Coordinates of C-alpha atoms and ligand atoms in Angstrom, one line a residue:
M1 CA -85.5 -99.2 -126.0
A2 CA -84.1 -95.7 -127.0
R3 CA -81.2 -95.9 -129.5
I4 CA -78.9 -93.4 -131.0
L5 CA -76.5 -94.1 -133.9
L6 CA -73.5 -91.8 -134.3
K7 CA -72.7 -92.2 -138.0
D8 CA -69.1 -92.0 -139.4
I9 CA -67.2 -90.9 -136.3
F10 CA -63.5 -90.1 -135.9
Y11 CA -62.2 -91.5 -132.6
L12 CA -59.3 -93.1 -130.8
H13 CA -59.6 -96.7 -129.9
T14 CA -57.3 -96.3 -126.9
S15 CA -56.5 -92.9 -125.4
S16 CA -52.7 -93.3 -126.1
E17 CA -53.0 -94.0 -129.8
A18 CA -51.3 -91.6 -132.1
E19 CA -53.6 -92.1 -135.1
G20 CA -57.4 -92.1 -134.9
L21 CA -60.0 -94.1 -136.8
R22 CA -62.4 -92.6 -139.3
G23 CA -65.5 -94.1 -140.7
Y24 CA -66.8 -96.0 -137.7
D25 CA -70.3 -96.0 -136.4
L26 CA -71.2 -96.0 -132.7
L27 CA -74.5 -97.4 -131.4
I28 CA -76.0 -96.3 -128.1
E29 CA -78.7 -98.4 -126.5
E30 CA -80.3 -97.0 -123.4
N31 CA -77.3 -95.8 -121.2
L32 CA -74.5 -97.9 -122.8
V33 CA -72.3 -98.0 -125.9
K34 CA -73.6 -101.1 -127.5
K35 CA -71.4 -101.4 -130.5
I36 CA -68.6 -99.6 -132.3
D37 CA -68.0 -100.9 -135.9
R38 CA -67.9 -100.0 -139.5
N39 CA -71.3 -99.7 -141.2
I40 CA -73.6 -100.8 -138.4
D41 CA -76.9 -102.2 -139.7
F42 CA -79.5 -99.9 -138.2
V43 CA -83.1 -99.6 -139.0
P44 CA -84.5 -96.7 -136.9
S45 CA -87.8 -97.3 -135.1
D46 CA -89.9 -94.8 -133.1
G47 CA -87.8 -92.7 -130.7
D48 CA -84.5 -93.8 -132.3
R49 CA -82.2 -91.2 -133.9
V50 CA -79.2 -91.0 -136.2
I51 CA -76.6 -88.3 -135.8
D52 CA -74.3 -87.6 -138.7
C53 CA -70.8 -87.3 -137.3
S54 CA -68.8 -87.0 -140.5
R55 CA -67.6 -83.5 -139.5
H56 CA -66.8 -84.5 -135.9
V57 CA -64.3 -85.9 -133.4
V58 CA -66.0 -88.1 -130.8
V59 CA -64.3 -88.5 -127.4
P60 CA -65.2 -90.0 -124.1
G61 CA -67.0 -87.4 -121.9
F62 CA -64.5 -85.5 -119.7
V63 CA -64.4 -86.0 -115.9
N64 CA -64.0 -82.9 -113.8
T65 CA -62.4 -83.8 -110.4
H66 CA -62.6 -80.6 -108.4
H67 CA -64.9 -77.6 -108.5
H68 CA -66.8 -75.1 -106.3
F69 CA -70.0 -74.5 -108.2
Y70 CA -71.2 -71.6 -106.0
Q71 CA -68.2 -69.5 -107.0
T72 CA -69.6 -69.0 -110.5
L73 CA -71.6 -66.2 -108.9
T74 CA -68.5 -64.4 -107.6
R75 CA -66.0 -64.7 -110.5
N76 CA -63.8 -61.9 -111.7
I77 CA -64.3 -59.7 -108.7
P78 CA -62.0 -56.7 -109.2
A79 CA -60.9 -56.5 -105.5
V80 CA -59.3 -60.0 -105.7
Q81 CA -58.4 -60.2 -109.4
N82 CA -54.7 -60.0 -108.3
A83 CA -54.7 -61.6 -104.9
E84 CA -53.1 -64.9 -103.8
L85 CA -55.1 -67.6 -102.1
F86 CA -55.3 -66.5 -98.4
D87 CA -56.1 -62.9 -99.1
W88 CA -58.5 -64.0 -101.9
L89 CA -60.3 -66.3 -99.5
V90 CA -60.6 -63.8 -96.6
H91 CA -62.2 -61.2 -98.9
L92 CA -64.6 -63.7 -100.6
Y93 CA -65.8 -65.4 -97.4
E94 CA -67.6 -62.1 -96.5
I95 CA -69.5 -62.3 -99.8
W96 CA -70.1 -66.1 -99.8
K97 CA -71.7 -66.0 -96.3
G98 CA -74.8 -64.5 -98.1
I99 CA -75.5 -67.5 -100.3
D100 CA -79.0 -69.0 -100.1
E101 CA -81.0 -71.8 -101.7
D102 CA -81.4 -70.0 -105.0
A103 CA -77.7 -69.2 -105.2
V104 CA -76.9 -72.9 -104.7
Y105 CA -79.4 -74.1 -107.2
Y106 CA -78.6 -71.6 -110.0
S107 CA -74.9 -71.7 -109.5
S108 CA -75.0 -75.5 -109.8
L109 CA -77.0 -75.2 -113.1
L110 CA -74.5 -72.6 -114.4
A111 CA -71.4 -74.5 -113.6
M112 CA -72.7 -77.8 -114.9
G113 CA -74.1 -76.1 -117.9
E114 CA -70.7 -74.8 -118.8
L115 CA -69.1 -78.1 -118.1
L116 CA -71.5 -80.0 -120.3
K117 CA -71.1 -77.5 -123.1
T118 CA -67.3 -78.0 -123.1
G119 CA -67.4 -81.8 -123.2
C120 CA -67.6 -82.8 -119.5
T121 CA -70.1 -85.5 -118.6
T122 CA -69.1 -86.3 -115.0
S123 CA -68.3 -83.9 -112.3
T124 CA -67.7 -83.6 -108.6
D125 CA -68.4 -80.4 -106.6
H126 CA -66.7 -79.3 -103.3
H127 CA -69.3 -77.3 -101.4
Y128 CA -67.9 -76.5 -98.0
L129 CA -69.8 -73.3 -97.1
Y130 CA -72.9 -73.6 -95.0
P131 CA -73.9 -70.1 -93.8
R132 CA -75.8 -69.9 -90.5
N133 CA -79.0 -68.7 -92.2
F134 CA -79.0 -71.6 -94.6
S135 CA -81.6 -74.3 -94.0
G136 CA -82.7 -77.2 -96.1
D137 CA -81.1 -79.9 -98.2
L138 CA -78.2 -78.2 -99.9
M139 CA -77.0 -81.3 -101.7
G140 CA -80.6 -82.1 -102.8
L141 CA -80.6 -78.7 -104.7
Q142 CA -77.4 -79.7 -106.4
F143 CA -78.8 -83.1 -107.4
K144 CA -82.0 -81.4 -108.7
A145 CA -79.7 -79.2 -110.9
A146 CA -77.8 -82.3 -112.1
D147 CA -81.0 -84.1 -113.0
T148 CA -82.4 -81.1 -114.8
L149 CA -79.3 -80.9 -117.1
G150 CA -78.5 -84.6 -117.2
M151 CA -75.1 -84.7 -115.6
R152 CA -73.4 -87.6 -113.9
F153 CA -72.6 -86.1 -110.5
S154 CA -70.5 -87.0 -107.5
P155 CA -70.6 -84.1 -105.1
T156 CA -68.6 -83.9 -101.9
R157 CA -70.1 -83.1 -98.5
G158 CA -67.6 -80.4 -97.8
S159 CA -67.1 -78.8 -94.3
M160 CA -65.4 -76.1 -92.3
S161 CA -65.1 -76.3 -88.5
L162 CA -62.1 -74.1 -87.7
S163 CA -63.0 -70.5 -87.6
R164 CA -60.9 -67.4 -87.0
K165 CA -61.6 -67.4 -83.2
D166 CA -60.0 -70.9 -83.1
G167 CA -57.0 -70.0 -85.3
G168 CA -58.5 -70.9 -88.7
L169 CA -59.0 -68.7 -91.7
P170 CA -62.9 -68.5 -92.3
P171 CA -65.2 -66.3 -90.2
D172 CA -67.5 -67.8 -87.6
T173 CA -70.6 -67.2 -89.7
V174 CA -69.7 -69.9 -92.3
V175 CA -68.4 -72.8 -90.2
Q176 CA -70.4 -75.6 -88.5
T177 CA -69.8 -77.8 -85.5
E178 CA -68.3 -81.2 -85.9
E179 CA -71.6 -82.8 -84.8
E180 CA -73.6 -80.9 -87.5
I181 CA -71.1 -81.8 -90.2
L182 CA -70.9 -85.5 -89.4
E183 CA -74.7 -85.9 -88.9
D184 CA -75.3 -84.3 -92.3
S185 CA -72.5 -86.4 -93.9
E186 CA -74.2 -89.5 -92.7
R187 CA -77.6 -88.3 -94.0
V188 CA -76.4 -87.6 -97.5
I189 CA -74.6 -90.9 -97.9
A190 CA -77.8 -92.7 -96.8
Q191 CA -80.0 -90.6 -99.0
Y192 CA -78.0 -90.3 -102.2
H193 CA -74.9 -92.6 -102.5
D194 CA -75.0 -95.3 -105.2
D195 CA -72.2 -97.8 -105.2
S196 CA -72.6 -99.1 -108.7
D197 CA -70.1 -98.5 -111.6
L198 CA -72.5 -96.4 -113.7
A199 CA -74.1 -94.5 -110.8
M200 CA -75.5 -91.0 -111.6
R201 CA -75.0 -90.1 -107.9
K202 CA -72.0 -90.8 -105.7
I203 CA -71.1 -89.0 -102.5
V204 CA -67.6 -88.0 -101.2
L205 CA -66.7 -86.5 -97.8
A206 CA -64.5 -83.5 -98.0
P207 CA -63.2 -81.4 -95.0
C208 CA -62.1 -78.2 -96.8
S209 CA -58.5 -77.8 -96.0
P210 CA -55.9 -77.9 -93.2
F211 CA -56.5 -74.3 -92.4
S212 CA -60.3 -74.5 -92.0
V213 CA -61.0 -77.8 -90.2
T214 CA -59.7 -79.4 -87.0
E215 CA -57.4 -82.5 -87.0
D216 CA -60.2 -84.2 -85.1
L217 CA -62.7 -83.6 -87.9
M218 CA -60.3 -85.0 -90.5
K219 CA -60.0 -88.2 -88.4
K220 CA -63.7 -88.5 -87.9
S221 CA -64.4 -87.9 -91.6
V222 CA -62.0 -90.7 -92.5
E223 CA -63.8 -93.1 -90.1
L224 CA -67.2 -92.2 -91.4
A225 CA -66.2 -92.5 -95.1
R226 CA -64.5 -95.9 -94.7
K227 CA -67.5 -97.2 -92.7
H228 CA -69.7 -96.4 -95.7
G229 CA -67.2 -97.0 -98.5
V230 CA -67.3 -93.5 -99.9
R231 CA -64.3 -91.4 -101.1
L232 CA -62.4 -88.7 -99.3
H233 CA -61.3 -85.3 -100.7
T234 CA -59.6 -82.2 -99.5
H235 CA -57.2 -79.4 -100.6
V236 CA -53.5 -80.3 -100.0
A237 CA -50.2 -78.6 -100.9
E238 CA -51.8 -75.7 -102.8
T239 CA -49.6 -72.9 -101.6
F240 CA -46.5 -72.1 -99.5
D241 CA -48.8 -70.2 -97.1
E242 CA -50.6 -73.5 -96.4
N243 CA -47.3 -75.2 -95.7
D244 CA -46.3 -72.5 -93.3
F245 CA -49.7 -72.7 -91.6
C246 CA -49.4 -76.4 -91.1
V247 CA -45.8 -76.3 -89.8
E248 CA -46.8 -73.5 -87.3
V249 CA -50.1 -74.9 -86.1
Y250 CA -49.6 -78.7 -86.4
G251 CA -45.8 -78.8 -86.3
R252 CA -46.0 -80.9 -89.6
R253 CA -46.1 -80.4 -93.3
P254 CA -49.6 -80.9 -94.9
L255 CA -48.9 -84.4 -96.2
K256 CA -47.7 -85.6 -92.8
L257 CA -50.9 -84.3 -91.3
M258 CA -52.8 -86.3 -93.8
E259 CA -50.9 -89.4 -93.0
D260 CA -51.4 -89.0 -89.3
T261 CA -55.1 -88.6 -89.7
G262 CA -55.4 -91.5 -92.1
F263 CA -56.6 -89.1 -94.8
I264 CA -54.5 -90.9 -97.5
G265 CA -54.9 -94.0 -99.7
E266 CA -56.6 -95.3 -102.8
D267 CA -60.0 -93.9 -101.8
V268 CA -58.5 -90.3 -101.3
F269 CA -58.0 -87.5 -103.8
Y270 CA -56.3 -84.2 -103.1
A271 CA -57.0 -81.0 -105.0
H272 CA -53.9 -79.2 -106.4
G273 CA -51.0 -81.2 -104.8
I274 CA -48.4 -78.6 -106.0
H275 CA -45.8 -78.3 -103.2
F276 CA -44.8 -81.9 -102.5
N277 CA -41.1 -82.8 -102.1
D278 CA -39.5 -86.0 -103.6
E279 CA -40.2 -88.0 -100.5
E280 CA -43.8 -87.0 -100.4
L281 CA -44.3 -88.0 -104.1
K282 CA -43.1 -91.5 -103.1
V283 CA -45.7 -91.6 -100.3
L284 CA -48.4 -90.7 -102.8
A285 CA -47.3 -93.4 -105.2
E286 CA -47.0 -96.0 -102.4
T287 CA -50.4 -95.2 -101.0
G288 CA -52.3 -94.9 -104.3
T289 CA -53.5 -91.5 -103.4
H290 CA -55.0 -89.5 -106.4
I291 CA -54.4 -85.9 -107.4
A292 CA -56.9 -83.5 -109.0
H293 CA -54.8 -81.1 -111.0
C294 CA -56.1 -77.6 -111.6
P295 CA -53.7 -75.8 -113.9
S296 CA -55.8 -72.6 -114.7
S297 CA -56.5 -71.9 -111.1
N298 CA -52.8 -72.5 -110.2
M299 CA -51.8 -70.0 -112.8
R300 CA -54.6 -67.5 -111.9
L301 CA -53.6 -67.4 -108.2
G302 CA -49.9 -67.7 -108.8
S303 CA -49.8 -70.9 -106.7
G304 CA -47.2 -72.9 -108.6
I305 CA -46.9 -75.8 -111.1
C306 CA -48.0 -79.3 -110.0
R307 CA -45.3 -82.0 -110.8
V308 CA -47.6 -83.9 -113.1
T309 CA -44.8 -84.8 -115.6
E310 CA -42.9 -86.5 -112.7
M311 CA -46.1 -88.1 -111.2
I312 CA -47.2 -89.9 -114.4
P313 CA -44.1 -92.2 -114.6
M314 CA -44.4 -92.9 -110.9
N315 CA -48.0 -94.2 -111.5
I316 CA -49.6 -91.5 -109.3
N317 CA -53.1 -91.2 -110.8
V318 CA -53.6 -87.6 -111.8
G319 CA -57.0 -86.3 -112.9
L320 CA -57.9 -82.9 -114.3
A321 CA -60.1 -80.2 -112.8
V322 CA -61.3 -76.6 -113.5
D323 CA -61.4 -75.7 -109.8
G324 CA -63.9 -73.2 -108.4
S325 CA -65.1 -70.4 -110.7
A326 CA -63.7 -67.6 -108.6
S327 CA -60.2 -68.7 -109.4
N328 CA -60.4 -69.9 -113.0
D329 CA -62.9 -68.1 -113.8
T330 CA -64.7 -70.5 -116.1
S331 CA -65.8 -74.1 -116.2
D332 CA -64.3 -74.6 -119.7
M333 CA -63.2 -78.3 -119.5
L334 CA -61.6 -78.4 -123.0
G335 CA -59.8 -75.2 -122.2
E336 CA -58.5 -76.8 -119.0
I337 CA -57.0 -79.7 -121.0
R338 CA -55.2 -77.2 -123.2
N339 CA -53.8 -75.3 -120.2
A340 CA -52.7 -78.6 -118.6
L341 CA -50.5 -79.3 -121.6
L342 CA -49.1 -75.9 -121.9
L343 CA -48.3 -75.4 -118.2
Q344 CA -46.3 -78.6 -117.9
R345 CA -44.2 -77.5 -120.9
V346 CA -43.3 -74.2 -119.2
K347 CA -41.5 -76.2 -116.5
Y348 CA -40.5 -79.5 -118.2
G349 CA -40.1 -78.6 -121.9
A350 CA -42.0 -79.3 -125.1
A351 CA -41.8 -83.1 -124.9
A352 CA -43.0 -83.3 -121.4
V353 CA -46.6 -84.3 -122.0
T354 CA -48.5 -85.1 -125.3
T355 CA -52.1 -84.3 -126.3
R356 CA -52.9 -88.0 -125.6
D357 CA -51.4 -87.7 -122.1
V358 CA -53.6 -84.8 -121.2
F359 CA -56.7 -86.3 -122.7
K360 CA -56.1 -89.4 -120.6
L361 CA -55.9 -87.2 -117.4
A362 CA -59.3 -85.7 -118.3
T363 CA -61.0 -89.0 -119.1
E364 CA -59.7 -92.4 -117.8
N365 CA -57.7 -91.0 -115.0
G366 CA -60.5 -88.7 -113.8
A367 CA -62.9 -91.7 -113.7
K368 CA -60.4 -93.5 -111.4
V369 CA -60.0 -90.4 -109.2
L370 CA -63.8 -90.4 -108.6
G371 CA -64.1 -94.1 -108.4
F372 CA -66.4 -94.8 -111.4
G373 CA -66.0 -98.0 -113.4
R374 CA -66.8 -98.3 -117.1
I375 CA -66.6 -94.6 -117.8
G376 CA -63.8 -92.6 -119.3
Q377 CA -63.3 -94.7 -122.5
L378 CA -65.2 -95.4 -125.6
R379 CA -65.8 -99.1 -125.3
E380 CA -68.6 -101.5 -126.0
G381 CA -70.5 -102.2 -122.7
W382 CA -69.3 -98.9 -121.2
A383 CA -71.2 -95.8 -120.3
A384 CA -72.7 -93.8 -123.2
D385 CA -70.9 -90.6 -122.0
L386 CA -69.6 -88.8 -125.1
A387 CA -68.5 -85.4 -126.3
V388 CA -68.9 -84.7 -130.0
F389 CA -67.0 -81.8 -131.4
D390 CA -67.5 -80.4 -134.9
V391 CA -64.0 -79.8 -136.2
H392 CA -65.0 -78.6 -139.7
K393 CA -65.0 -75.0 -138.6
L394 CA -62.9 -72.0 -139.2
E395 CA -60.9 -72.3 -136.0
Y396 CA -59.8 -75.9 -136.9
A397 CA -59.2 -75.3 -140.6
G398 CA -55.6 -76.4 -141.5
A399 CA -55.3 -78.4 -138.3
L400 CA -56.9 -81.7 -139.3
S401 CA -53.8 -83.8 -139.9
D402 CA -54.5 -84.8 -136.3
P403 CA -58.2 -84.1 -135.5
L404 CA -57.9 -85.0 -131.8
G405 CA -54.8 -82.8 -131.3
A406 CA -56.6 -80.0 -133.1
L407 CA -59.1 -79.8 -130.2
I408 CA -56.2 -78.9 -127.9
F409 CA -53.8 -76.9 -130.1
S410 CA -56.4 -75.0 -132.1
G411 CA -59.9 -73.7 -131.5
Y412 CA -61.3 -71.1 -129.2
N413 CA -64.9 -71.8 -128.7
H414 CA -64.4 -75.1 -127.0
G415 CA -68.1 -76.0 -127.3
T416 CA -69.4 -79.4 -128.3
D417 CA -72.0 -79.9 -130.9
Y418 CA -73.4 -82.7 -128.8
T419 CA -72.8 -83.9 -125.3
I420 CA -74.4 -87.2 -124.4
V421 CA -74.5 -88.4 -120.8
N422 CA -75.8 -91.9 -119.8
G423 CA -77.4 -92.2 -123.2
R424 CA -79.3 -88.8 -122.9
V425 CA -78.5 -85.9 -125.2
A426 CA -77.7 -83.0 -122.8
V427 CA -76.2 -80.6 -125.4
E428 CA -77.6 -80.4 -128.9
H429 CA -76.3 -78.1 -131.6
G430 CA -74.2 -76.5 -128.8
R431 CA -77.1 -75.6 -126.6
L432 CA -78.3 -77.2 -123.3
T433 CA -81.4 -79.3 -123.7
G434 CA -82.4 -79.3 -120.0
F435 CA -82.8 -75.6 -119.2
P436 CA -83.2 -72.4 -121.2
E437 CA -79.8 -70.7 -121.3
E438 CA -81.1 -67.1 -121.5
E439 CA -83.2 -67.6 -118.3
L440 CA -80.2 -69.1 -116.5
T441 CA -77.9 -66.3 -117.5
G442 CA -80.3 -63.7 -116.4
K443 CA -81.1 -65.4 -113.1
A444 CA -77.4 -66.0 -112.3
N445 CA -76.5 -62.3 -113.0
E446 CA -79.4 -61.2 -110.7
I447 CA -78.3 -63.4 -107.8
A448 CA -74.6 -62.4 -108.3
A449 CA -75.5 -58.7 -108.1
G450 CA -77.6 -59.3 -105.0
L451 CA -74.6 -61.1 -103.3
L452 CA -72.3 -58.1 -104.0
K453 CA -74.8 -55.6 -102.4
Ligands
LIG1 ZN1 -60.6 -75.8 -104.6

């Protein structure tokens, strides 16, 4: 049985604690945290290892609740650096229609690599783009990438069925028929979904947005997901344009459309959720619907500020997400936690949310969003998913009166020393263990250049 002892850690016993605890050891056995205590008796045998954490802060691995991995290959494109969502999308669809199997595989490695290096151990991905010339098992390529790097992964089977000729936003070349979508959704659930608490693979169904799928596909996705007990995800209330589109085309605001299609409830999470009115917030609370908050993307596209500070006391479960890499344009999970804190304070003042609040969004709450049990907290018997940051560095010097808060208020590299997922070391001394980083960088740049041609 493989064991790892993290020696002399600083950590928070519960995520809301003000003070942390120093001088504890944490023992990992196989894929679980076996014990957290002072001076754990440990005689290493073959294959066991001890990691000295006396310079470090140890936190539960972060959970990323919304992403579009393939967009790592089209970040920072000058033509849309200053565009809002709809113009940004219309320009990028024309590039994205060229993605092939290599683009999917390497962009997945790239996005997950960045996530792991910045403390994230569990992620979803919302891949909704299936170009006509694409054949093969797209999600299988993503799982291959997740296995290679050692990430806990809950991808969504995304979809678009409403193209320009039918009044939607995307071009015909990147949408599929409802039959194709539903058949492949059923296939990936059967092939990959694992119901258990500590699954490494879970499936979610995710029609892209109100302006790229039909109402009928929303309803059928709901039926299929509930038949198989998998979660549902989509973009809701991201922009005023989306609101206008829904009122014009469906005669309803986006959330009403969700209610009418059954796309709401404890098994549903929406990306963004910015432009809800007071009544709609109550509906979210009553139905137990979750929000994946994406502060950097919302700032980048000028979309607005999600009402997180008001949602938390209403018991609306809010998780955190980096969003797709064409609108962030990074998968820096620790940086996202910092932005979540700062953005709420712009609207609600300096006491709006604390460092503990935003850590909770990125850990416990995120695990609830994606429906995982026993991840998101450092507890005996829970998943050995940990991010280990070295805070005895220049950028944290002078900030260690609160080592956990230092990770948010100070620092600029945001990289872990170690990231451990399901008991496996995925990042060691700040480098990925599963794939050579130089090769990945080169390959991603080559594919990105090809897409732009
Ligand atoms: Zn998105």
